[in-house]
Amino acid sequence: MAEIGSLPLFLETAVAAAKRAGEIIHKGFFETKNVEHKGLVDLVTETDKTCEDLIFNHLKQKYPEHKFIGEETTAACGTMELTDSPTWIVDPLDGTTNFVHGFPFVCVSIGLTIGKVPAVGVVYNPILNELFTAIRGKGAFLNGNPIKVSSKTELVKSLLATEQPVAQNWEEASCASDE
């Protein structure tokens, strides 16, 4: 079982993988993309697949006994199971639609769970050069500087951003009032 004392090393490995994948994303961001559809609305590019392979290979070299769940392979094939074993969960290009349309809010997302509990997280936007990192119980950081949640207690005094989900099954998305 993974030792809690290993968390800084796990984070270092995840950051290295995210930065290597970020180089590929940054290069591809300014090039013409080969886009495919997975389902009705989800997009996937060669960059997604290349980055997931790179990240998994990097992590597997260091931690061959760990388990892996990835959006483009494991999850897409419907074969994902979160166990008590250390498990890396990867979205190699989070924001593929933004990537395809040249909107710079894209990132590499890598998380590690141990005992089904999130232990390490890395989110890296290579276009804006923003690296978010966290170790359970040790705080979260942006480019090495501590970050925290807002102290605002009223929604009217806050900034709220959200994404409108796109229904993938239009029949299920119809209003319940039709019944």
Tab-separated table of N, CA and C in Angstrom:
chain	number	residue	atom	x	y	z
A	1	MET	N	0.839	-1.179	0.000
A	1	MET	CA	0.000	0.000	0.000
A	1	MET	C	0.885	1.243	0.000
A	2	ALA	N	0.422	2.286	-0.651
A	2	ALA	CA	1.183	3.522	-0.730
A	2	ALA	C	1.266	4.180	0.644
A	3	GLU	N	2.418	4.679	0.963
A	3	GLU	CA	2.637	5.345	2.240
A	3	GLU	C	2.269	6.820	2.128
A	4	ILE	N	1.662	7.355	3.173
A	4	ILE	CA	1.299	8.767	3.190
A	4	ILE	C	2.541	9.637	3.027
A	5	GLY	N	3.669	9.189	3.555
A	5	GLY	CA	4.921	9.930	3.406
A	5	GLY	C	5.385	10.036	1.966
A	6	SER	N	4.827	9.215	1.078
A	6	SER	CA	5.183	9.240	-0.337
A	6	SER	C	4.412	10.291	-1.121
A	7	LEU	N	3.457	10.960	-0.489
A	7	LEU	CA	2.604	11.900	-1.226
A	7	LEU	C	3.390	12.999	-1.933
A	8	PRO	N	4.411	13.607	-1.320
A	8	PRO	CA	5.176	14.617	-2.057
A	8	PRO	C	5.855	14.042	-3.310
A	9	LEU	N	6.335	12.811	-3.224
A	9	LEU	CA	6.946	12.177	-4.392
A	9	LEU	C	5.899	11.889	-5.469
A	10	PHE	N	4.709	11.434	-5.054
A	10	PHE	CA	3.613	11.216	-6.008
A	10	PHE	C	3.258	12.530	-6.708
A	11	LEU	N	3.206	13.610	-5.934
A	11	LEU	CA	2.886	14.924	-6.509
A	11	LEU	C	3.954	15.338	-7.515
A	12	GLU	N	5.199	15.172	-7.154
A	12	GLU	CA	6.302	15.528	-8.051
A	12	GLU	C	6.203	14.751	-9.367
A	13	THR	N	5.879	13.475	-9.284
A	13	THR	CA	5.743	12.643	-10.484
A	13	THR	C	4.566	13.106	-11.332
A	14	ALA	N	3.449	13.439	-10.678
A	14	ALA	CA	2.269	13.905	-11.413
A	14	ALA	C	2.533	15.249	-12.090
A	15	VAL	N	3.233	16.140	-11.412
A	15	VAL	CA	3.571	17.438	-12.001
A	15	VAL	C	4.449	17.243	-13.235
A	16	ALA	N	5.436	16.372	-13.137
A	16	ALA	CA	6.315	16.116	-14.286
A	16	ALA	C	5.513	15.582	-15.464
A	17	ALA	N	4.583	14.660	-15.205
A	17	ALA	CA	3.751	14.100	-16.277
A	17	ALA	C	2.854	15.175	-16.877
A	18	ALA	N	2.261	16.005	-16.025
A	18	ALA	CA	1.368	17.071	-16.505
A	18	ALA	C	2.131	18.072	-17.367
A	19	LYS	N	3.329	18.414	-16.967
A	19	LYS	CA	4.113	19.381	-17.745
A	19	LYS	C	4.538	18.817	-19.093
A	20	ARG	N	4.883	17.535	-19.117
A	20	ARG	CA	5.246	16.911	-20.404
A	20	ARG	C	4.035	16.879	-21.336
A	21	ALA	N	2.870	16.512	-20.796
A	21	ALA	CA	1.649	16.517	-21.609
A	21	ALA	C	1.298	17.951	-22.009
A	22	GLY	N	1.548	18.901	-21.107
A	22	GLY	CA	1.278	20.306	-21.404
A	22	GLY	C	2.067	20.822	-22.592
A	23	GLU	N	3.284	20.338	-22.774
A	23	GLU	CA	4.082	20.735	-23.942
A	23	GLU	C	3.386	20.320	-25.235
A	24	ILE	N	2.821	19.119	-25.233
A	24	ILE	CA	2.109	18.620	-26.419
A	24	ILE	C	0.842	19.441	-26.650
A	25	ILE	N	0.113	19.727	-25.580
A	25	ILE	CA	-1.116	20.521	-25.697
A	25	ILE	C	-0.790	21.922	-26.205
A	26	HIS	N	0.242	22.546	-25.652
A	26	HIS	CA	0.614	23.901	-26.061
A	26	HIS	C	0.951	23.942	-27.545
A	27	LYS	N	1.725	22.981	-27.996
A	27	LYS	CA	2.089	22.915	-29.414
A	27	LYS	C	0.843	22.705	-30.272
A	28	GLY	N	-0.013	21.760	-29.881
A	28	GLY	CA	-1.210	21.453	-30.652
A	28	GLY	C	-2.254	22.546	-30.631
A	29	PHE	N	-2.234	23.380	-29.604
A	29	PHE	CA	-3.226	24.447	-29.468
A	29	PHE	C	-3.189	25.394	-30.659
A	30	PHE	N	-2.004	25.605	-31.221
A	30	PHE	CA	-1.825	26.564	-32.294
A	30	PHE	C	-1.798	25.912	-33.676
A	31	GLU	N	-2.118	24.620	-33.735
A	31	GLU	CA	-2.128	23.892	-35.004
A	31	GLU	C	-3.548	23.475	-35.374
A	32	THR	N	-3.715	23.048	-36.619
A	32	THR	CA	-4.990	22.487	-37.058
A	32	THR	C	-5.195	21.155	-36.359
A	33	LYS	N	-6.421	20.927	-35.886
A	33	LYS	CA	-6.708	19.712	-35.120
A	33	LYS	C	-7.492	18.697	-35.939
A	34	ASN	N	-7.188	17.419	-35.721
A	34	ASN	CA	-7.965	16.319	-36.273
A	34	ASN	C	-8.961	15.919	-35.189
A	35	VAL	N	-10.244	16.225	-35.403
A	35	VAL	CA	-11.259	16.056	-34.367
A	35	VAL	C	-12.180	14.891	-34.710
A	36	GLU	N	-12.446	14.071	-33.699
A	36	GLU	CA	-13.412	12.975	-33.821
A	36	GLU	C	-14.480	13.179	-32.756
A	37	HIS	N	-15.615	12.526	-32.950
A	37	HIS	CA	-16.681	12.563	-31.947
A	37	HIS	C	-16.710	11.233	-31.206
A	38	LYS	N	-16.896	11.313	-29.901
A	38	LYS	CA	-17.163	10.112	-29.115
A	38	LYS	C	-18.555	10.340	-28.528
A	39	GLY	N	-19.528	9.699	-29.077
A	39	GLY	CA	-20.910	9.976	-28.709
A	39	GLY	C	-21.437	11.139	-29.526
A	40	LEU	N	-22.541	11.706	-29.073
A	40	LEU	CA	-23.198	12.767	-29.831
A	40	LEU	C	-22.460	14.100	-29.772
A	41	VAL	N	-21.934	14.466	-28.608
A	41	VAL	CA	-21.380	15.801	-28.459
A	41	VAL	C	-19.938	15.854	-27.977
A	42	ASP	N	-19.442	14.805	-27.363
A	42	ASP	CA	-18.076	14.832	-26.838
A	42	ASP	C	-17.068	14.734	-27.970
A	43	LEU	N	-16.040	15.572	-27.883
A	43	LEU	CA	-14.986	15.585	-28.888
A	43	LEU	C	-13.740	14.906	-28.338
A	44	VAL	N	-12.949	14.368	-29.248
A	44	VAL	CA	-11.644	13.815	-28.876
A	44	VAL	C	-10.686	14.126	-30.024
A	45	THR	N	-9.451	14.457	-29.669
A	45	THR	CA	-8.431	14.756	-30.671
A	45	THR	C	-7.263	13.791	-30.495
A	46	GLU	N	-6.399	13.792	-31.455
A	46	GLU	CA	-5.186	12.986	-31.350
A	46	GLU	C	-4.351	13.452	-30.154
A	47	THR	N	-4.449	14.729	-29.843
A	47	THR	CA	-3.717	15.279	-28.696
A	47	THR	C	-4.204	14.642	-27.398
A	48	ASP	N	-5.536	14.455	-27.254
A	48	ASP	CA	-6.080	13.783	-26.060
A	48	ASP	C	-5.423	12.412	-25.889
A	49	LYS	N	-5.434	11.646	-26.965
A	49	LYS	CA	-4.929	10.267	-26.906
A	49	LYS	C	-3.421	10.233	-26.641
A	50	THR	N	-2.682	11.093	-27.324
A	50	THR	CA	-1.227	11.139	-27.152
A	50	THR	C	-0.861	11.512	-25.719
A	51	CYS	N	-1.565	12.499	-25.183
A	51	CYS	CA	-1.271	12.943	-23.813
A	51	CYS	C	-1.600	11.863	-22.790
A	52	GLU	N	-2.724	11.167	-22.980
A	52	GLU	CA	-3.054	10.107	-22.026
A	52	GLU	C	-2.006	9.006	-22.069
A	53	ASP	N	-1.583	8.611	-23.252
A	53	ASP	CA	-0.522	7.594	-23.362
A	53	ASP	C	0.757	8.056	-22.662
A	54	LEU	N	1.139	9.295	-22.896
A	54	LEU	CA	2.354	9.833	-22.287
A	54	LEU	C	2.241	9.821	-20.760
A	55	ILE	N	1.114	10.311	-20.240
A	55	ILE	CA	0.932	10.380	-18.784
A	55	ILE	C	0.938	8.983	-18.176
A	56	PHE	N	0.166	8.065	-18.757
A	56	PHE	CA	0.114	6.710	-18.206
A	56	PHE	C	1.476	6.041	-18.257
A	57	ASN	N	2.195	6.196	-19.361
A	57	ASN	CA	3.523	5.586	-19.459
A	57	ASN	C	4.462	6.165	-18.403
A	58	HIS	N	4.406	7.467	-18.200
A	58	HIS	CA	5.256	8.115	-17.198
A	58	HIS	C	4.943	7.578	-15.794
A	59	LEU	N	3.651	7.518	-15.462
A	59	LEU	CA	3.249	7.055	-14.133
A	59	LEU	C	3.525	5.561	-13.941
A	60	LYS	N	3.277	4.766	-14.978
A	60	LYS	CA	3.488	3.315	-14.876
A	60	LYS	C	4.967	2.966	-14.719
A	61	GLN	N	5.845	3.781	-15.298
A	61	GLN	CA	7.284	3.551	-15.113
A	61	GLN	C	7.662	3.672	-13.649
A	62	LYS	N	7.079	4.632	-12.970
A	62	LYS	CA	7.403	4.879	-11.558
A	62	LYS	C	6.603	3.989	-10.612
A	63	TYR	N	5.348	3.711	-10.973
A	63	TYR	CA	4.437	3.004	-10.070
A	63	TYR	C	3.670	1.906	-10.807
A	64	PRO	N	4.361	0.851	-11.229
A	64	PRO	CA	3.697	-0.195	-12.015
A	64	PRO	C	2.609	-0.943	-11.244
A	65	GLU	N	2.648	-0.894	-9.914
A	65	GLU	CA	1.657	-1.609	-9.107
A	65	GLU	C	0.361	-0.803	-8.917
A	66	HIS	N	0.381	0.476	-9.294
A	66	HIS	CA	-0.809	1.320	-9.144
A	66	HIS	C	-1.832	1.014	-10.240
A	67	LYS	N	-3.070	1.425	-10.004
A	67	LYS	CA	-4.147	1.278	-10.990
A	67	LYS	C	-4.333	2.621	-11.697
A	68	PHE	N	-5.017	2.559	-12.860
A	68	PHE	CA	-5.153	3.751	-13.694
A	68	PHE	C	-6.554	3.829	-14.287
A	69	ILE	N	-7.132	5.032	-14.237
A	69	ILE	CA	-8.413	5.315	-14.885
A	69	ILE	C	-8.196	6.561	-15.738
A	70	GLY	N	-8.483	6.444	-17.024
A	70	GLY	CA	-8.306	7.581	-17.926
A	70	GLY	C	-9.538	7.811	-18.764
A	71	GLU	N	-9.812	9.078	-19.036
A	71	GLU	CA	-11.011	9.413	-19.797
A	71	GLU	C	-10.999	8.800	-21.197
A	72	GLU	N	-9.868	8.826	-21.846
A	72	GLU	CA	-9.840	8.405	-23.251
A	72	GLU	C	-9.736	6.897	-23.432
A	73	THR	N	-9.304	6.175	-22.422
A	73	THR	CA	-9.171	4.727	-22.588
A	73	THR	C	-10.067	3.988	-21.610
A	74	THR	N	-9.692	3.975	-20.366
A	74	THR	CA	-10.401	3.176	-19.366
A	74	THR	C	-11.865	3.564	-19.248
A	75	ALA	N	-12.131	4.840	-18.973
A	75	ALA	CA	-13.505	5.285	-18.771
A	75	ALA	C	-14.321	5.179	-20.052
A	76	ALA	N	-13.718	5.487	-21.196
A	76	ALA	CA	-14.436	5.437	-22.464
A	76	ALA	C	-14.862	4.021	-22.817
A	77	CYS	N	-14.119	3.044	-22.338
A	77	CYS	CA	-14.443	1.652	-22.625
A	77	CYS	C	-15.390	1.061	-21.584
A	78	GLY	N	-15.758	1.851	-20.606
A	78	GLY	CA	-16.686	1.378	-19.585
A	78	GLY	C	-16.067	0.418	-18.587
A	79	THR	N	-14.748	0.391	-18.487
A	79	THR	CA	-14.086	-0.531	-17.572
A	79	THR	C	-13.300	0.247	-16.528
A	80	MET	N	-14.014	0.891	-15.634
A	80	MET	CA	-13.309	1.598	-14.572
A	80	MET	C	-13.862	1.161	-13.228
A	81	GLU	N	-12.939	0.948	-12.312
A	81	GLU	CA	-13.332	0.545	-10.968
A	81	GLU	C	-12.365	1.173	-9.994
A	82	LEU	N	-12.910	1.964	-9.095
A	82	LEU	CA	-12.091	2.572	-8.070
A	82	LEU	C	-12.004	1.604	-6.904
A	83	THR	N	-10.786	1.203	-6.586
A	83	THR	CA	-10.561	0.252	-5.493
A	83	THR	C	-9.771	0.945	-4.397
A	84	ASP	N	-9.422	0.207	-3.365
A	84	ASP	CA	-8.591	0.761	-2.297
A	84	ASP	C	-7.140	0.938	-2.734
A	85	SER	N	-6.746	0.287	-3.815
A	85	SER	CA	-5.380	0.416	-4.326
A	85	SER	C	-5.125	1.849	-4.781
A	86	PRO	N	-3.880	2.303	-4.705
A	86	PRO	CA	-3.572	3.620	-5.257
A	86	PRO	C	-4.004	3.665	-6.723
A	87	THR	N	-4.806	4.660	-7.072
A	87	THR	CA	-5.373	4.753	-8.419
A	87	THR	C	-5.203	6.169	-8.956
A	88	TRP	N	-4.549	6.247	-10.106
A	88	TRP	CA	-4.384	7.518	-10.802
A	88	TRP	C	-5.606	7.725	-11.688
A	89	ILE	N	-6.206	8.907	-11.607
A	89	ILE	CA	-7.370	9.261	-12.421
A	89	ILE	C	-6.952	10.445	-13.286
A	90	VAL	N	-7.057	10.273	-14.609
A	90	VAL	CA	-6.466	11.229	-15.539
A	90	VAL	C	-7.477	11.685	-16.582
A	91	ASP	N	-7.566	12.991	-16.750
A	91	ASP	CA	-8.198	13.582	-17.931
A	91	ASP	C	-7.058	14.311	-18.629
A	92	PRO	N	-6.541	13.731	-19.710
A	92	PRO	CA	-5.316	14.244	-20.312
A	92	PRO	C	-5.461	15.607	-20.970
A	93	LEU	N	-6.673	15.928	-21.411
A	93	LEU	CA	-6.924	17.235	-22.017
A	93	LEU	C	-8.332	17.631	-21.591
A	94	ASP	N	-8.423	18.174	-20.410
A	94	ASP	CA	-9.704	18.589	-19.850
A	94	ASP	C	-10.083	19.894	-20.536
A	95	GLY	N	-11.195	19.879	-21.251
A	95	GLY	CA	-11.595	21.061	-22.028
A	95	GLY	C	-11.286	20.894	-23.499
A	96	THR	N	-11.536	19.697	-24.019
A	96	THR	CA	-11.233	19.443	-25.430
A	96	THR	C	-11.995	20.390	-26.352
A	97	THR	N	-13.247	20.689	-26.042
A	97	THR	CA	-14.014	21.611	-26.886
A	97	THR	C	-13.344	22.980	-26.912
A	98	ASN	N	-12.885	23.462	-25.764
A	98	ASN	CA	-12.153	24.732	-25.728
A	98	ASN	C	-10.879	24.644	-26.559
A	99	PHE	N	-10.171	23.537	-26.434
A	99	PHE	CA	-8.932	23.302	-27.189
A	99	PHE	C	-9.203	23.370	-28.693
A	100	VAL	N	-10.235	22.690	-29.133
A	100	VAL	CA	-10.574	22.646	-30.563
A	100	VAL	C	-10.897	24.047	-31.095
A	101	HIS	N	-11.548	24.862	-30.275
A	101	HIS	CA	-11.984	26.188	-30.714
A	101	HIS	C	-11.006	27.306	-30.351
A	102	GLY	N	-9.838	26.944	-29.827
A	102	GLY	CA	-8.814	27.946	-29.527
A	102	GLY	C	-9.129	28.814	-28.320
A	103	PHE	N	-9.959	28.314	-27.410
A	103	PHE	CA	-10.276	29.027	-26.169
A	103	PHE	C	-9.295	28.524	-25.113
A	104	PRO	N	-8.492	29.393	-24.485
A	104	PRO	CA	-7.330	28.941	-23.714
A	104	PRO	C	-7.612	28.303	-22.356
A	105	PHE	N	-8.840	27.926	-22.068
A	105	PHE	CA	-9.140	27.287	-20.795
A	105	PHE	C	-9.179	25.779	-20.971
A	106	VAL	N	-7.987	25.207	-21.009
A	106	VAL	CA	-7.775	23.764	-21.149
A	106	VAL	C	-6.741	23.355	-20.113
A	107	CYS	N	-6.762	22.111	-19.719
A	107	CYS	CA	-5.771	21.690	-18.740
A	107	CYS	C	-5.570	20.184	-18.767
A	108	VAL	N	-4.498	19.780	-18.136
A	108	VAL	CA	-4.211	18.387	-17.832
A	108	VAL	C	-4.673	18.192	-16.394
A	109	SER	N	-5.493	17.188	-16.129
A	109	SER	CA	-5.958	16.914	-14.767
A	109	SER	C	-5.497	15.521	-14.351
A	110	ILE	N	-4.764	15.456	-13.249
A	110	ILE	CA	-4.253	14.192	-12.732
A	110	ILE	C	-4.532	14.136	-11.237
A	111	GLY	N	-5.181	13.073	-10.811
A	111	GLY	CA	-5.436	12.886	-9.392
A	111	GLY	C	-5.009	11.493	-8.961
A	112	LEU	N	-4.681	11.359	-7.693
A	112	LEU	CA	-4.339	10.059	-7.125
A	112	LEU	C	-5.227	9.816	-5.914
A	113	THR	N	-5.907	8.670	-5.921
A	113	THR	CA	-6.668	8.262	-4.743
A	113	THR	C	-5.940	7.106	-4.068
A	114	ILE	N	-6.025	7.086	-2.747
A	114	ILE	CA	-5.482	5.976	-1.964
A	114	ILE	C	-6.575	5.583	-0.990
A	115	GLY	N	-6.987	4.333	-1.047
A	115	GLY	CA	-8.109	3.903	-0.223
A	115	GLY	C	-9.387	4.605	-0.619
A	116	LYS	N	-9.534	4.907	-1.905
A	116	LYS	CA	-10.693	5.604	-2.486
A	116	LYS	C	-10.821	7.050	-2.018
A	117	VAL	N	-9.771	7.595	-1.427
A	117	VAL	CA	-9.779	8.971	-0.931
A	117	VAL	C	-8.778	9.789	-1.752
A	118	PRO	N	-9.199	10.943	-2.278
A	118	PRO	CA	-8.247	11.784	-3.013
A	118	PRO	C	-7.058	12.153	-2.140
A	119	ALA	N	-5.857	11.981	-2.681
A	119	ALA	CA	-4.638	12.232	-1.913
A	119	ALA	C	-3.765	13.300	-2.559
A	120	VAL	N	-3.705	13.323	-3.880
A	120	VAL	CA	-2.848	14.247	-4.623
A	120	VAL	C	-3.633	14.735	-5.834
A	121	GLY	N	-3.476	16.004	-6.171
A	121	GLY	CA	-4.122	16.538	-7.359
A	121	GLY	C	-3.234	17.531	-8.076
A	122	VAL	N	-3.289	17.473	-9.403
A	122	VAL	CA	-2.555	18.400	-10.258
A	122	VAL	C	-3.477	18.816	-11.392
A	123	VAL	N	-3.588	20.121	-11.598
A	123	VAL	CA	-4.311	20.672	-12.739
A	123	VAL	C	-3.377	21.692	-13.380
A	124	TYR	N	-3.039	21.464	-14.646
A	124	TYR	CA	-2.063	22.313	-15.323
A	124	TYR	C	-2.642	22.854	-16.620
A	125	ASN	N	-2.702	24.190	-16.723
A	125	ASN	CA	-3.105	24.848	-17.957
A	125	ASN	C	-1.845	25.338	-18.652
A	126	PRO	N	-1.413	24.633	-19.704
A	126	PRO	CA	-0.160	25.008	-20.354
A	126	PRO	C	-0.272	26.258	-21.224
A	127	ILE	N	-1.472	26.681	-21.559
A	127	ILE	CA	-1.639	27.881	-22.372
A	127	ILE	C	-1.450	29.120	-21.487
A	128	LEU	N	-2.027	29.105	-20.295
A	128	LEU	CA	-1.915	30.226	-19.358
A	128	LEU	C	-0.777	30.029	-18.352
A	129	ASN	N	-0.093	28.881	-18.430
A	129	ASN	CA	0.993	28.513	-17.518
A	129	ASN	C	0.546	28.600	-16.056
A	130	GLU	N	-0.587	27.963	-15.768
A	130	GLU	CA	-1.094	27.891	-14.400
A	130	GLU	C	-1.023	26.443	-13.927
A	131	LEU	N	-0.323	26.241	-12.821
A	131	LEU	CA	-0.166	24.910	-12.244
A	131	LEU	C	-0.796	24.900	-10.852
A	132	PHE	N	-1.921	24.192	-10.727
A	132	PHE	CA	-2.588	24.028	-9.438
A	132	PHE	C	-2.154	22.673	-8.875
A	133	THR	N	-1.763	22.643	-7.614
A	133	THR	CA	-1.341	21.399	-6.973
A	133	THR	C	-1.946	21.312	-5.573
A	134	ALA	N	-2.117	20.091	-5.116
A	134	ALA	CA	-2.622	19.892	-3.757
A	134	ALA	C	-2.219	18.514	-3.251
A	135	ILE	N	-1.966	18.442	-1.957
A	135	ILE	CA	-1.785	17.189	-1.230
A	135	ILE	C	-2.793	17.225	-0.097
A	136	ARG	N	-3.507	16.123	0.070
A	136	ARG	CA	-4.539	16.059	1.110
A	136	ARG	C	-3.988	16.540	2.457
A	137	GLY	N	-4.689	17.507	3.044
A	137	GLY	CA	-4.309	18.023	4.349
A	137	GLY	C	-3.190	19.042	4.338
A	138	LYS	N	-2.637	19.358	3.165
A	138	LYS	CA	-1.498	20.284	3.087
A	138	LYS	C	-1.824	21.571	2.339
A	139	GLY	N	-3.071	21.726	1.898
A	139	GLY	CA	-3.457	22.948	1.191
A	139	GLY	C	-3.312	22.815	-0.312
A	140	ALA	N	-3.763	23.862	-0.990
A	140	ALA	CA	-3.708	23.917	-2.452
A	140	ALA	C	-2.868	25.120	-2.864
A	141	PHE	N	-2.255	25.007	-4.037
A	141	PHE	CA	-1.318	26.019	-4.491
A	141	PHE	C	-1.521	26.316	-5.975
A	142	LEU	N	-1.273	27.563	-6.349
A	142	LEU	CA	-1.242	27.980	-7.747
A	142	LEU	C	0.161	28.500	-8.019
A	143	ASN	N	0.873	27.813	-8.900
A	143	ASN	CA	2.260	28.162	-9.222
A	143	ASN	C	3.107	28.328	-7.950
A	144	GLY	N	2.861	27.441	-6.977
A	144	GLY	CA	3.654	27.428	-5.750
A	144	GLY	C	3.155	28.349	-4.652
A	145	ASN	N	2.166	29.174	-4.943
A	145	ASN	CA	1.630	30.098	-3.938
A	145	ASN	C	0.336	29.541	-3.358
A	146	PRO	N	0.169	29.620	-2.037
A	146	PRO	CA	-1.054	29.081	-1.416
A	146	PRO	C	-2.306	29.788	-1.938
A	147	ILE	N	-3.371	29.010	-2.126
A	147	ILE	CA	-4.665	29.569	-2.509
A	147	ILE	C	-5.693	29.112	-1.486
A	148	LYS	N	-6.817	29.814	-1.436
A	148	LYS	CA	-7.875	29.434	-0.502
A	148	LYS	C	-9.214	29.803	-1.105
A	149	VAL	N	-10.258	29.277	-0.524
A	149	VAL	CA	-11.600	29.602	-0.992
A	149	VAL	C	-11.939	31.022	-0.573
A	150	SER	N	-12.915	31.591	-1.241
A	150	SER	CA	-13.358	32.948	-0.942
A	150	SER	C	-13.965	33.028	0.457
A	151	SER	N	-13.860	34.195	1.061
A	151	SER	CA	-14.486	34.419	2.369
A	151	SER	C	-15.905	34.957	2.223
A	152	LYS	N	-16.369	35.159	1.006
A	152	LYS	CA	-17.734	35.672	0.774
A	152	LYS	C	-18.744	34.651	1.273
A	153	THR	N	-19.753	35.147	1.960
A	153	THR	CA	-20.791	34.260	2.503
A	153	THR	C	-22.137	34.464	1.833
A	154	GLU	N	-22.254	35.484	0.975
A	154	GLU	CA	-23.508	35.744	0.273
A	154	GLU	C	-23.271	35.606	-1.232
A	155	LEU	N	-24.168	34.878	-1.882
A	155	LEU	CA	-24.036	34.648	-3.321
A	155	LEU	C	-24.048	35.960	-4.096
A	156	VAL	N	-24.849	36.918	-3.679
A	156	VAL	CA	-24.964	38.183	-4.382
A	156	VAL	C	-23.639	38.950	-4.392
A	157	LYS	N	-22.738	38.658	-3.476
A	157	LYS	CA	-21.438	39.327	-3.397
A	157	LYS	C	-20.317	38.466	-3.990
A	158	SER	N	-20.713	37.403	-4.662
A	158	SER	CA	-19.733	36.443	-5.178
A	158	SER	C	-19.737	36.404	-6.697
A	159	LEU	N	-18.716	35.841	-7.230
A	159	LEU	CA	-18.653	35.549	-8.648
A	159	LEU	C	-18.932	34.065	-8.804
A	160	LEU	N	-19.905	33.740	-9.624
A	160	LEU	CA	-20.286	32.353	-9.851
A	160	LEU	C	-20.143	32.044	-11.332
A	161	ALA	N	-19.393	31.021	-11.643
A	161	ALA	CA	-19.236	30.590	-13.034
A	161	ALA	C	-19.681	29.142	-13.123
A	162	THR	N	-20.364	28.818	-14.183
A	162	THR	CA	-20.840	27.451	-14.364
A	162	THR	C	-20.862	27.123	-15.842
A	163	GLU	N	-20.968	25.859	-16.124
A	163	GLU	CA	-21.054	25.389	-17.500
A	163	GLU	C	-22.410	24.738	-17.676
A	164	GLN	N	-23.087	25.099	-18.740
A	164	GLN	CA	-24.368	24.472	-19.041
A	164	GLN	C	-24.089	23.080	-19.607
A	165	PRO	N	-24.521	22.037	-18.921
A	165	PRO	CA	-24.262	20.690	-19.445
A	165	PRO	C	-25.039	20.449	-20.731
A	166	VAL	N	-24.458	19.650	-21.567
A	166	VAL	CA	-25.103	19.279	-22.816
A	166	VAL	C	-25.666	17.880	-22.648
A	167	ALA	N	-26.973	17.752	-22.822
A	167	ALA	CA	-27.608	16.438	-22.678
A	167	ALA	C	-27.112	15.514	-23.772
A	168	GLN	N	-26.759	14.306	-23.381
A	168	GLN	CA	-26.285	13.339	-24.362
A	168	GLN	C	-27.395	12.415	-24.819
A	169	ASN	N	-28.478	12.405	-24.081
A	169	ASN	CA	-29.644	11.627	-24.483
A	169	ASN	C	-30.811	12.597	-24.459
A	170	TRP	N	-31.187	13.079	-25.636
A	170	TRP	CA	-32.170	14.152	-25.737
A	170	TRP	C	-33.532	13.749	-25.167
A	171	GLU	N	-33.903	12.479	-25.260
A	171	GLU	CA	-35.186	12.055	-24.712
A	171	GLU	C	-35.190	12.173	-23.199
A	172	GLU	N	-34.086	11.799	-22.538
A	172	GLU	CA	-34.002	11.907	-21.094
A	172	GLU	C	-33.927	13.348	-20.649
A	173	ALA	N	-33.468	14.238	-21.528
A	173	ALA	CA	-33.281	15.636	-21.160
A	173	ALA	C	-34.585	16.436	-21.254
A	174	SER	N	-35.656	15.866	-21.794
A	174	SER	CA	-36.903	16.616	-21.920
A	174	SER	C	-37.450	16.941	-20.543
A	175	CYS	N	-38.238	17.986	-20.498
A	175	CYS	CA	-38.762	18.466	-19.215
A	175	CYS	C	-39.685	17.449	-18.557
A	176	ALA	N	-39.575	17.352	-17.240
A	176	ALA	CA	-40.411	16.453	-16.482
A	176	ALA	C	-41.863	16.905	-16.507
A	177	SER	N	-42.098	18.185	-16.828
A	177	SER	CA	-43.460	18.717	-16.852
A	177	SER	C	-44.283	18.129	-17.986
A	178	ASP	N	-43.629	17.444	-18.925
A	178	ASP	CA	-44.354	16.819	-20.026
A	178	ASP	C	-45.140	15.603	-19.576
A	179	GLU	N	-44.826	15.119	-18.377
A	179	GLU	CA	-45.460	13.878	-17.899
A	179	GLU	C	-46.857	14.129	-17.420
